[in-house]
Amino acid sequence: MNRKPIGVFDSGVGGLTTVRQLLRLLPNEKIVYFGDTARVPYGTKSKKTIVRFTTENVLFLLEKKVKLIVIACNTSSSLALPAIKKHFNIPMVGVIEPAVKAALRISRSGRIGVIGTRATIDSKIYENQIKQHNRKIEVFTQACPLFVPFVEEGWLDNAAIRNVAETYLSELRKKKIDTLILGCTHYPLLKKIIAQVLGKGVVLIDSGQEAALSVSKILEERNLSAPDSTKVRSAVFFVSDEPSRFQRLGRKFLKNHINNIQRVSR
Ligand code: DGL
C-alpha cells in the first residue's frame, strides 16, 4: 500500500502548482496526475457538470491504484468534493479545508479575503467553512475569472494584468483584510502582482501548498507514507486532450520539464 502513488487531478494544467508542492514536501512519493484538458475550464460550469467530471476523474485515478486522491482544483473541491466524498472508500484531500485552517491560524484582524473562479466564489464554501469555525470572522470574496486566461497566456507581470488585478481587487483593498486565500490553482503564479496591488500586511495563502501539508499529515497518521529510501520524486501525467499545450504550459506551473504525458480519451 505504502508504495502506491498519490493521485492528483485538476481541470487542466493549474493543479501542477500543487504537484510542485507535493514533490517538494514528499520526495519519496510517486504521483499520478490527471489534467482534464479537453473539458477545462470548470470554473464557468454548473455544479451538476462539475460533480460528474469530478466523479469520472476520481474513478480514473482509482484505476491507477492510487492510495490517496488530491483534488487540486478549487472548483471541484468546492462543488463536488462535499457531495462525492461519502461514496468513495479512499482518503481524499481537497484544497478548501487546508486553506481555511491556515487562514484562521494566520489572520490577526479576523478579516479574511478569498478569490477564486466564479463557481468557487458562488458556492460560498469558503465563507461557510470559516464561519463554522468562528462566526465572528468577516469574509470578503471576489471572483476573478480573467486571472486564469492571463496566467495561461504567460502574462504574469505587465500593464494589462496589473489593470485587471487592480479592478478585481479594489473592493477587497478597501475591506482592510490581513489574509487572502488564493482559491484557484492558477493564482500562485500571480502572487507578486496580487501582493503589490493589495499592499503590505496581507498574507497570501496558497491553497495547493496547504493541501500538500495536509497530505503529508494524513499519510503519516494512516501509516501510508512511501518508504524513506525511495526518493523517486517521480510523476506521470495523463491528459484528456492533445498533450503539447499541457507540456508547454506545465513547465511554468511545475517549474520543471514534463515528460511522461499520455493522452486518454474522454
Ligand atoms: N483549476 C481551476 C480552479 O482551481 C481553475 C481553472 C478552471 O476554471 O477550470 O478552480
PDB file of C-alpha atoms and ligand atoms in Angstrom:
ATOM      1  CA  MET A   1       0.000   0.000   0.000  1.00  0.00           C
ATOM      2  CA  ASN A   2       2.725   2.476   1.000  1.00  0.00           C
ATOM      3  CA  ARG A   3       4.444   2.196  -2.372  1.00  0.00           C
ATOM      4  CA  LYS A   4       1.292   3.066  -4.274  1.00  0.00           C
ATOM      5  CA  PRO A   5       1.173   6.518  -5.887  1.00  0.00           C
ATOM      6  CA  ILE A   6      -0.759   9.587  -4.817  1.00  0.00           C
ATOM      7  CA  GLY A   7      -3.402  10.575  -7.377  1.00  0.00           C
ATOM      8  CA  VAL A   8      -3.884  14.258  -8.163  1.00  0.00           C
ATOM      9  CA  PHE A   9      -6.313  15.815 -10.588  1.00  0.00           C
ATOM     10  CA  ASP A  10      -7.307  19.210 -11.857  1.00  0.00           C
ATOM     11  CA  SER A  11      -9.432  20.620 -14.651  1.00  0.00           C
ATOM     12  CA  GLY A  12      -6.210  21.184 -16.590  1.00  0.00           C
ATOM     13  CA  VAL A  13      -2.681  22.331 -16.050  1.00  0.00           C
ATOM     14  CA  GLY A  14      -3.163  24.514 -12.936  1.00  0.00           C
ATOM     15  CA  GLY A  15      -3.034  21.629 -10.473  1.00  0.00           C
ATOM     16  CA  LEU A  16       0.667  21.332 -11.232  1.00  0.00           C
ATOM     17  CA  THR A  17       1.176  24.123  -8.670  1.00  0.00           C
ATOM     18  CA  THR A  18       0.006  21.556  -6.106  1.00  0.00           C
ATOM     19  CA  VAL A  19       2.135  18.784  -7.639  1.00  0.00           C
ATOM     20  CA  ARG A  20       5.153  21.057  -7.269  1.00  0.00           C
ATOM     21  CA  GLN A  21       4.454  21.450  -3.562  1.00  0.00           C
ATOM     22  CA  LEU A  22       3.865  17.709  -3.138  1.00  0.00           C
ATOM     23  CA  LEU A  23       7.143  16.797  -4.845  1.00  0.00           C
ATOM     24  CA  ARG A  24       8.997  19.287  -2.668  1.00  0.00           C
ATOM     25  CA  LEU A  25       7.461  18.147   0.568  1.00  0.00           C
ATOM     26  CA  LEU A  26       7.210  14.422  -0.152  1.00  0.00           C
ATOM     27  CA  PRO A  27      10.143  13.445  -2.370  1.00  0.00           C
ATOM     28  CA  ASN A  28       9.618   9.725  -1.735  1.00  0.00           C
ATOM     29  CA  GLU A  29       6.125   9.684  -3.167  1.00  0.00           C
ATOM     30  CA  LYS A  30       5.129   8.782  -6.708  1.00  0.00           C
ATOM     31  CA  ILE A  31       2.440  10.925  -8.286  1.00  0.00           C
ATOM     32  CA  VAL A  32      -0.135  10.157 -10.944  1.00  0.00           C
ATOM     33  CA  TYR A  33      -1.676  13.359 -12.311  1.00  0.00           C
ATOM     34  CA  PHE A  34      -4.744  13.758 -14.446  1.00  0.00           C
ATOM     35  CA  GLY A  35      -5.483  17.080 -16.181  1.00  0.00           C
ATOM     36  CA  ASP A  36      -8.891  17.252 -17.832  1.00  0.00           C
ATOM     37  CA  THR A  37      -7.592  19.494 -20.603  1.00  0.00           C
ATOM     38  CA  ALA A  38     -10.384  18.564 -23.022  1.00  0.00           C
ATOM     39  CA  ARG A  39     -13.048  19.953 -20.680  1.00  0.00           C
ATOM     40  CA  VAL A  40     -11.290  22.840 -18.923  1.00  0.00           C
ATOM     41  CA  PRO A  41     -12.417  25.338 -17.604  1.00  0.00           C
ATOM     42  CA  TYR A  42     -14.549  24.002 -14.780  1.00  0.00           C
ATOM     43  CA  GLY A  43     -14.908  27.437 -13.181  1.00  0.00           C
ATOM     44  CA  THR A  44     -17.664  28.509 -15.572  1.00  0.00           C
ATOM     45  CA  LYS A  45     -19.689  25.276 -15.404  1.00  0.00           C
ATOM     46  CA  SER A  46     -22.702  24.147 -13.363  1.00  0.00           C
ATOM     47  CA  LYS A  47     -22.492  22.136 -10.166  1.00  0.00           C
ATOM     48  CA  LYS A  48     -24.070  19.123 -11.861  1.00  0.00           C
ATOM     49  CA  THR A  49     -21.431  19.073 -14.586  1.00  0.00           C
ATOM     50  CA  ILE A  50     -18.563  19.626 -12.140  1.00  0.00           C
ATOM     51  CA  VAL A  51     -19.795  16.743  -9.942  1.00  0.00           C
ATOM     52  CA  ARG A  52     -19.944  14.460 -12.996  1.00  0.00           C
ATOM     53  CA  PHE A  53     -16.470  15.408 -14.242  1.00  0.00           C
ATOM     54  CA  THR A  54     -15.005  15.098 -10.745  1.00  0.00           C
ATOM     55  CA  THR A  55     -16.518  11.647 -10.228  1.00  0.00           C
ATOM     56  CA  GLU A  56     -15.088  10.487 -13.545  1.00  0.00           C
ATOM     57  CA  ASN A  57     -11.661  11.835 -12.610  1.00  0.00           C
ATOM     58  CA  VAL A  58     -11.738  10.027  -9.258  1.00  0.00           C
ATOM     59  CA  LEU A  59     -12.701   6.767 -10.989  1.00  0.00           C
ATOM     60  CA  PHE A  60      -9.844   7.218 -13.445  1.00  0.00           C
ATOM     61  CA  LEU A  61      -7.312   7.647 -10.625  1.00  0.00           C
ATOM     62  CA  LEU A  62      -8.726   4.656  -8.767  1.00  0.00           C
ATOM     63  CA  GLU A  63      -7.961   2.558 -11.854  1.00  0.00           C
ATOM     64  CA  LYS A  64      -4.339   3.663 -11.414  1.00  0.00           C
ATOM     65  CA  LYS A  65      -4.365   2.097  -7.935  1.00  0.00           C
ATOM     66  CA  VAL A  66      -3.601   5.259  -6.001  1.00  0.00           C
ATOM     67  CA  LYS A  67      -3.576   5.305  -2.181  1.00  0.00           C
ATOM     68  CA  LEU A  68      -4.942   8.835  -1.722  1.00  0.00           C
ATOM     69  CA  ILE A  69      -6.538  11.407  -4.015  1.00  0.00           C
ATOM     70  CA  VAL A  70      -5.790  15.125  -4.024  1.00  0.00           C
ATOM     71  CA  ILE A  71      -8.404  17.307  -5.667  1.00  0.00           C
ATOM     72  CA  ALA A  72      -6.115  20.153  -6.680  1.00  0.00           C
ATOM     73  CA  CYS A  73      -8.891  22.013  -8.489  1.00  0.00           C
ATOM     74  CA  ASN A  74     -10.563  24.586  -6.234  1.00  0.00           C
ATOM     75  CA  THR A  75     -13.740  24.460  -8.289  1.00  0.00           C
ATOM     76  CA  SER A  76     -14.035  20.653  -7.942  1.00  0.00           C
ATOM     77  CA  SER A  77     -13.105  20.850  -4.259  1.00  0.00           C
ATOM     78  CA  SER A  78     -15.831  23.460  -3.692  1.00  0.00           C
ATOM     79  CA  LEU A  79     -18.707  21.999  -5.650  1.00  0.00           C
ATOM     80  CA  ALA A  80     -18.087  18.269  -5.909  1.00  0.00           C
ATOM     81  CA  LEU A  81     -15.949  17.002  -3.032  1.00  0.00           C
ATOM     82  CA  PRO A  82     -18.602  17.506  -0.307  1.00  0.00           C
ATOM     83  CA  ALA A  83     -21.142  15.602  -2.449  1.00  0.00           C
ATOM     84  CA  ILE A  84     -18.985  12.664  -3.561  1.00  0.00           C
ATOM     85  CA  LYS A  85     -16.655  12.042  -0.611  1.00  0.00           C
ATOM     86  CA  LYS A  86     -19.016   9.656   1.155  1.00  0.00           C
ATOM     87  CA  HIS A  87     -19.243   7.408  -1.904  1.00  0.00           C
ATOM     88  CA  PHE A  88     -15.552   6.513  -2.003  1.00  0.00           C
ATOM     89  CA  ASN A  89     -13.524   4.480   0.403  1.00  0.00           C
ATOM     90  CA  ILE A  90     -10.195   6.262  -0.117  1.00  0.00           C
ATOM     91  CA  PRO A  91      -8.704   9.319   1.620  1.00  0.00           C
ATOM     92  CA  MET A  92      -9.497  12.434  -0.429  1.00  0.00           C
ATOM     93  CA  VAL A  93      -7.901  15.787   0.195  1.00  0.00           C
ATOM     94  CA  GLY A  94      -9.403  18.929  -1.301  1.00  0.00           C
ATOM     95  CA  VAL A  95      -7.847  22.363  -1.253  1.00  0.00           C
ATOM     96  CA  ILE A  96     -10.548  24.236   0.681  1.00  0.00           C
ATOM     97  CA  GLU A  97     -10.239  22.933   4.244  1.00  0.00           C
ATOM     98  CA  PRO A  98      -6.428  23.196   4.438  1.00  0.00           C
ATOM     99  CA  ALA A  99      -6.566  26.806   3.184  1.00  0.00           C
ATOM    100  CA  VAL A 100      -9.352  27.702   5.613  1.00  0.00           C
ATOM    101  CA  LYS A 101      -7.394  26.299   8.545  1.00  0.00           C
ATOM    102  CA  ALA A 102      -4.287  28.220   7.513  1.00  0.00           C
ATOM    103  CA  ALA A 103      -6.259  31.465   7.184  1.00  0.00           C
ATOM    104  CA  LEU A 104      -7.816  31.033  10.621  1.00  0.00           C
ATOM    105  CA  ARG A 105      -4.372  30.394  12.096  1.00  0.00           C
ATOM    106  CA  ILE A 106      -2.760  33.370  10.389  1.00  0.00           C
ATOM    107  CA  SER A 107      -5.366  36.142  10.494  1.00  0.00           C
ATOM    108  CA  ARG A 108      -4.983  38.546  13.400  1.00  0.00           C
ATOM    109  CA  SER A 109      -7.663  41.049  12.445  1.00  0.00           C
ATOM    110  CA  GLY A 110     -10.360  38.468  11.689  1.00  0.00           C
ATOM    111  CA  ARG A 111     -10.843  39.966   8.219  1.00  0.00           C
ATOM    112  CA  ILE A 112     -10.139  37.364   5.535  1.00  0.00           C
ATOM    113  CA  GLY A 113     -10.411  37.702   1.748  1.00  0.00           C
ATOM    114  CA  VAL A 114     -10.983  34.906  -0.757  1.00  0.00           C
ATOM    115  CA  ILE A 115     -10.541  34.981  -4.531  1.00  0.00           C
ATOM    116  CA  GLY A 116     -11.392  32.194  -6.970  1.00  0.00           C
ATOM    117  CA  THR A 117     -13.338  31.218 -10.064  1.00  0.00           C
ATOM    118  CA  ARG A 118     -16.962  32.301 -10.371  1.00  0.00           C
ATOM    119  CA  ALA A 119     -18.173  28.765  -9.488  1.00  0.00           C
ATOM    120  CA  THR A 120     -15.959  28.574  -6.380  1.00  0.00           C
ATOM    121  CA  ILE A 121     -16.996  32.006  -5.113  1.00  0.00           C
ATOM    122  CA  ASP A 122     -20.708  31.428  -5.852  1.00  0.00           C
ATOM    123  CA  SER A 123     -20.583  28.149  -3.908  1.00  0.00           C
ATOM    124  CA  LYS A 124     -19.830  30.198  -0.729  1.00  0.00           C
ATOM    125  CA  ILE A 125     -17.872  27.224   0.600  1.00  0.00           C
ATOM    126  CA  TYR A 126     -15.025  29.323   1.986  1.00  0.00           C
ATOM    127  CA  GLU A 127     -17.327  31.662   3.969  1.00  0.00           C
ATOM    128  CA  ASN A 128     -19.367  28.725   5.237  1.00  0.00           C
ATOM    129  CA  GLN A 129     -16.337  26.754   6.404  1.00  0.00           C
ATOM    130  CA  ILE A 130     -14.687  29.788   8.005  1.00  0.00           C
ATOM    131  CA  LYS A 131     -17.912  30.744   9.798  1.00  0.00           C
ATOM    132  CA  GLN A 132     -18.323  27.166  11.052  1.00  0.00           C
ATOM    133  CA  HIS A 133     -15.024  27.573  12.874  1.00  0.00           C
ATOM    134  CA  ASN A 134     -15.593  31.131  14.042  1.00  0.00           C
ATOM    135  CA  ARG A 135     -18.733  33.134  13.394  1.00  0.00           C
ATOM    136  CA  LYS A 136     -17.031  36.412  14.236  1.00  0.00           C
ATOM    137  CA  ILE A 137     -14.606  36.299  11.306  1.00  0.00           C
ATOM    138  CA  GLU A 138     -15.526  38.607   8.443  1.00  0.00           C
ATOM    139  CA  VAL A 139     -15.064  37.081   4.981  1.00  0.00           C
ATOM    140  CA  PHE A 140     -14.882  39.123   1.778  1.00  0.00           C
ATOM    141  CA  THR A 141     -14.906  37.331  -1.574  1.00  0.00           C
ATOM    142  CA  GLN A 142     -14.232  38.228  -5.179  1.00  0.00           C
ATOM    143  CA  ALA A 143     -14.444  36.102  -8.328  1.00  0.00           C
ATOM    144  CA  CYS A 144     -11.503  36.807 -10.652  1.00  0.00           C
ATOM    145  CA  PRO A 145     -12.349  34.784 -13.795  1.00  0.00           C
ATOM    146  CA  LEU A 146      -9.923  36.624 -16.074  1.00  0.00           C
ATOM    147  CA  PHE A 147      -6.902  35.617 -13.992  1.00  0.00           C
ATOM    148  CA  VAL A 148      -6.891  32.067 -15.445  1.00  0.00           C
ATOM    149  CA  PRO A 149      -6.549  33.054 -19.140  1.00  0.00           C
ATOM    150  CA  PHE A 150      -3.961  35.700 -18.256  1.00  0.00           C
ATOM    151  CA  VAL A 151      -1.815  33.139 -16.451  1.00  0.00           C
ATOM    152  CA  GLU A 152      -2.182  30.654 -19.304  1.00  0.00           C
ATOM    153  CA  GLU A 153      -1.103  33.384 -21.708  1.00  0.00           C
ATOM    154  CA  GLY A 154       2.004  33.871 -19.567  1.00  0.00           C
ATOM    155  CA  TRP A 155       1.027  37.475 -18.705  1.00  0.00           C
ATOM    156  CA  LEU A 156       2.080  37.441 -15.087  1.00  0.00           C
ATOM    157  CA  ASP A 157       3.549  40.888 -14.748  1.00  0.00           C
ATOM    158  CA  ASN A 158       2.588  43.508 -17.320  1.00  0.00           C
ATOM    159  CA  ALA A 159       0.318  46.547 -17.573  1.00  0.00           C
ATOM    160  CA  ALA A 160      -2.688  44.513 -18.721  1.00  0.00           C
ATOM    161  CA  ILE A 161      -2.706  42.071 -15.791  1.00  0.00           C
ATOM    162  CA  ARG A 162      -1.954  44.916 -13.379  1.00  0.00           C
ATOM    163  CA  ASN A 163      -5.031  46.713 -14.637  1.00  0.00           C
ATOM    164  CA  VAL A 164      -7.193  43.590 -14.274  1.00  0.00           C
ATOM    165  CA  ALA A 165      -5.826  42.886 -10.780  1.00  0.00           C
ATOM    166  CA  GLU A 166      -6.432  46.465  -9.663  1.00  0.00           C
ATOM    167  CA  THR A 167     -10.002  46.336 -10.923  1.00  0.00           C
ATOM    168  CA  TYR A 168     -10.793  42.991  -9.284  1.00  0.00           C
ATOM    169  CA  LEU A 169      -9.042  43.721  -6.005  1.00  0.00           C
ATOM    170  CA  SER A 170     -10.028  47.353  -5.423  1.00  0.00           C
ATOM    171  CA  GLU A 171     -13.057  46.448  -3.259  1.00  0.00           C
ATOM    172  CA  LEU A 172     -11.044  43.921  -1.244  1.00  0.00           C
ATOM    173  CA  ARG A 173      -8.350  46.527  -0.634  1.00  0.00           C
ATOM    174  CA  LYS A 174     -10.948  48.785   0.999  1.00  0.00           C
ATOM    175  CA  LYS A 175     -12.013  45.976   3.363  1.00  0.00           C
ATOM    176  CA  LYS A 176      -8.685  46.051   5.215  1.00  0.00           C
ATOM    177  CA  ILE A 177      -8.162  42.289   5.111  1.00  0.00           C
ATOM    178  CA  ASP A 178      -4.939  40.899   6.577  1.00  0.00           C
ATOM    179  CA  THR A 179      -5.155  37.451   4.908  1.00  0.00           C
ATOM    180  CA  LEU A 180      -6.121  36.449   1.380  1.00  0.00           C
ATOM    181  CA  ILE A 181      -6.839  32.882   0.266  1.00  0.00           C
ATOM    182  CA  LEU A 182      -5.718  32.262  -3.320  1.00  0.00           C
ATOM    183  CA  GLY A 183      -8.639  29.959  -4.059  1.00  0.00           C
ATOM    184  CA  CYS A 184      -7.655  28.811  -7.542  1.00  0.00           C
ATOM    185  CA  THR A 185      -4.846  26.670  -8.934  1.00  0.00           C
ATOM    186  CA  HIS A 186      -3.516  29.445 -11.165  1.00  0.00           C
ATOM    187  CA  TYR A 187      -3.278  32.288  -8.673  1.00  0.00           C
ATOM    188  CA  PRO A 188       0.051  31.366  -7.020  1.00  0.00           C
ATOM    189  CA  LEU A 189       1.656  32.465 -10.293  1.00  0.00           C
ATOM    190  CA  LEU A 190       0.184  35.934  -9.741  1.00  0.00           C
ATOM    191  CA  LYS A 191       1.384  36.245  -6.149  1.00  0.00           C
ATOM    192  CA  LYS A 192       3.748  39.093  -6.934  1.00  0.00           C
ATOM    193  CA  ILE A 193       1.195  41.304  -8.655  1.00  0.00           C
ATOM    194  CA  ILE A 194      -1.572  40.488  -6.153  1.00  0.00           C
ATOM    195  CA  ALA A 195       0.738  41.369  -3.257  1.00  0.00           C
ATOM    196  CA  GLN A 196       1.704  44.649  -4.935  1.00  0.00           C
ATOM    197  CA  VAL A 197      -1.903  45.620  -5.582  1.00  0.00           C
ATOM    198  CA  LEU A 198      -3.081  44.771  -2.059  1.00  0.00           C
ATOM    199  CA  GLY A 199      -0.105  46.414  -0.402  1.00  0.00           C
ATOM    200  CA  LYS A 200       1.927  45.366   2.610  1.00  0.00           C
ATOM    201  CA  GLY A 201       0.446  43.493   5.520  1.00  0.00           C
ATOM    202  CA  VAL A 202      -1.717  40.985   3.615  1.00  0.00           C
ATOM    203  CA  VAL A 203      -0.606  37.352   3.888  1.00  0.00           C
ATOM    204  CA  LEU A 204      -1.358  35.313   0.763  1.00  0.00           C
ATOM    205  CA  ILE A 205      -2.377  31.696   1.305  1.00  0.00           C
ATOM    206  CA  ASP A 206      -1.547  29.199  -1.423  1.00  0.00           C
ATOM    207  CA  SER A 207      -4.229  26.522  -1.196  1.00  0.00           C
ATOM    208  CA  GLY A 208      -2.063  23.939  -3.027  1.00  0.00           C
ATOM    209  CA  GLN A 209       0.749  24.378  -0.541  1.00  0.00           C
ATOM    210  CA  GLU A 210      -1.631  23.948   2.394  1.00  0.00           C
ATOM    211  CA  ALA A 211      -3.160  20.864   0.752  1.00  0.00           C
ATOM    212  CA  ALA A 212       0.311  19.322   0.362  1.00  0.00           C
ATOM    213  CA  LEU A 213       0.943  19.817   4.093  1.00  0.00           C
ATOM    214  CA  SER A 214      -2.356  18.175   4.834  1.00  0.00           C
ATOM    215  CA  VAL A 215      -1.493  15.199   2.579  1.00  0.00           C
ATOM    216  CA  SER A 216       1.786  14.744   4.407  1.00  0.00           C
ATOM    217  CA  LYS A 217      -0.055  14.654   7.764  1.00  0.00           C
ATOM    218  CA  ILE A 218      -2.665  12.167   6.564  1.00  0.00           C
ATOM    219  CA  LEU A 219      -0.033   9.820   5.108  1.00  0.00           C
ATOM    220  CA  GLU A 220       1.804   9.834   8.409  1.00  0.00           C
ATOM    221  CA  GLU A 221      -1.288   9.384  10.567  1.00  0.00           C
ATOM    222  CA  ARG A 222      -2.520   6.478   8.474  1.00  0.00           C
ATOM    223  CA  ASN A 223       0.877   4.875   8.032  1.00  0.00           C
ATOM    224  CA  LEU A 224       0.683   5.309   4.278  1.00  0.00           C
ATOM    225  CA  SER A 225       3.966   7.112   3.601  1.00  0.00           C
ATOM    226  CA  ALA A 226       6.322   5.643   0.992  1.00  0.00           C
ATOM    227  CA  PRO A 227       9.490   4.058   2.377  1.00  0.00           C
ATOM    228  CA  ASP A 228      12.182   6.603   3.120  1.00  0.00           C
ATOM    229  CA  SER A 229      14.753   5.185   0.775  1.00  0.00           C
ATOM    230  CA  THR A 230      12.853   5.654  -2.461  1.00  0.00           C
ATOM    231  CA  LYS A 231      13.402   9.405  -3.125  1.00  0.00           C
ATOM    232  CA  VAL A 232      11.814   8.884  -6.509  1.00  0.00           C
ATOM    233  CA  ARG A 233      10.345  12.373  -6.964  1.00  0.00           C
ATOM    234  CA  SER A 234       8.520  10.968  -9.924  1.00  0.00           C
ATOM    235  CA  ALA A 235       5.291  11.882 -11.595  1.00  0.00           C
ATOM    236  CA  VAL A 236       3.369  10.577 -14.571  1.00  0.00           C
ATOM    237  CA  PHE A 237       0.809  12.704 -16.332  1.00  0.00           C
ATOM    238  CA  PHE A 238      -2.433  11.915 -18.129  1.00  0.00           C
ATOM    239  CA  VAL A 239      -4.457  14.482 -20.053  1.00  0.00           C
ATOM    240  CA  SER A 240      -7.729  14.295 -21.948  1.00  0.00           C
ATOM    241  CA  ASP A 241      -6.615  16.445 -24.907  1.00  0.00           C
ATOM    242  CA  GLU A 242      -3.548  16.744 -27.074  1.00  0.00           C
ATOM    243  CA  PRO A 243      -0.507  16.886 -24.687  1.00  0.00           C
ATOM    244  CA  SER A 244       1.679  19.591 -26.309  1.00  0.00           C
ATOM    245  CA  ARG A 245      -0.046  22.635 -24.754  1.00  0.00           C
ATOM    246  CA  PHE A 246      -0.036  20.912 -21.359  1.00  0.00           C
ATOM    247  CA  GLN A 247       3.659  20.217 -21.720  1.00  0.00           C
ATOM    248  CA  ARG A 248       4.488  23.792 -22.716  1.00  0.00           C
ATOM    249  CA  LEU A 249       2.340  25.499 -20.085  1.00  0.00           C
ATOM    250  CA  GLY A 250       3.074  22.904 -17.451  1.00  0.00           C
ATOM    251  CA  ARG A 251       6.712  23.932 -17.243  1.00  0.00           C
ATOM    252  CA  LYS A 252       5.644  27.281 -15.809  1.00  0.00           C
ATOM    253  CA  PHE A 253       3.417  25.716 -13.184  1.00  0.00           C
ATOM    254  CA  LEU A 254       5.759  22.918 -12.192  1.00  0.00           C
ATOM    255  CA  LYS A 255       8.948  24.932 -12.690  1.00  0.00           C
ATOM    256  CA  ASN A 256      10.388  21.832 -14.320  1.00  0.00           C
ATOM    257  CA  HIS A 257      10.281  19.889 -17.572  1.00  0.00           C
ATOM    258  CA  ILE A 258       7.419  17.464 -18.023  1.00  0.00           C
ATOM    259  CA  ASN A 259       7.831  14.125 -19.694  1.00  0.00           C
ATOM    260  CA  ASN A 260       5.627  11.075 -19.396  1.00  0.00           C
ATOM    261  CA  ILE A 261       2.444  12.662 -20.714  1.00  0.00           C
ATOM    262  CA  GLN A 262      -0.177  10.302 -22.070  1.00  0.00           C
ATOM    263  CA  ARG A 263      -3.454  11.213 -23.663  1.00  0.00           C
ATOM    264  CA  VAL A 264      -6.567   9.354 -22.539  1.00  0.00           C
ATOM    265  CA  SER A 265      -9.936   9.551 -24.210  1.00  0.00           C
ATOM    266  CA  ARG A 266     -12.905  11.243 -22.577  1.00  0.00           C
TER     267      ARG A 266
HETATM  268  N1  DGL B   1      -8.450  24.639 -11.730  1.00  0.00           N
HETATM  269  C1  DGL B   1      -9.492  25.623 -11.612  1.00  0.00           C
HETATM  270  C2  DGL B   1      -9.635  26.014 -10.136  1.00  0.00           C
HETATM  271  O1  DGL B   1      -8.727  25.878  -9.352  1.00  0.00           O
HETATM  272  C3  DGL B   1      -9.219  26.839 -12.469  1.00  0.00           C
HETATM  273  C4  DGL B   1      -9.401  26.587 -13.950  1.00  0.00           C
HETATM  274  C5  DGL B   1     -10.829  26.206 -14.316  1.00  0.00           C
HETATM  275  O2  DGL B   1     -11.735  27.058 -14.266  1.00  0.00           O
HETATM  276  O3  DGL B   1     -11.034  25.037 -14.601  1.00  0.00           O
HETATM  277  O4  DGL B   1     -10.673  26.449  -9.740  1.00  0.00           O
END
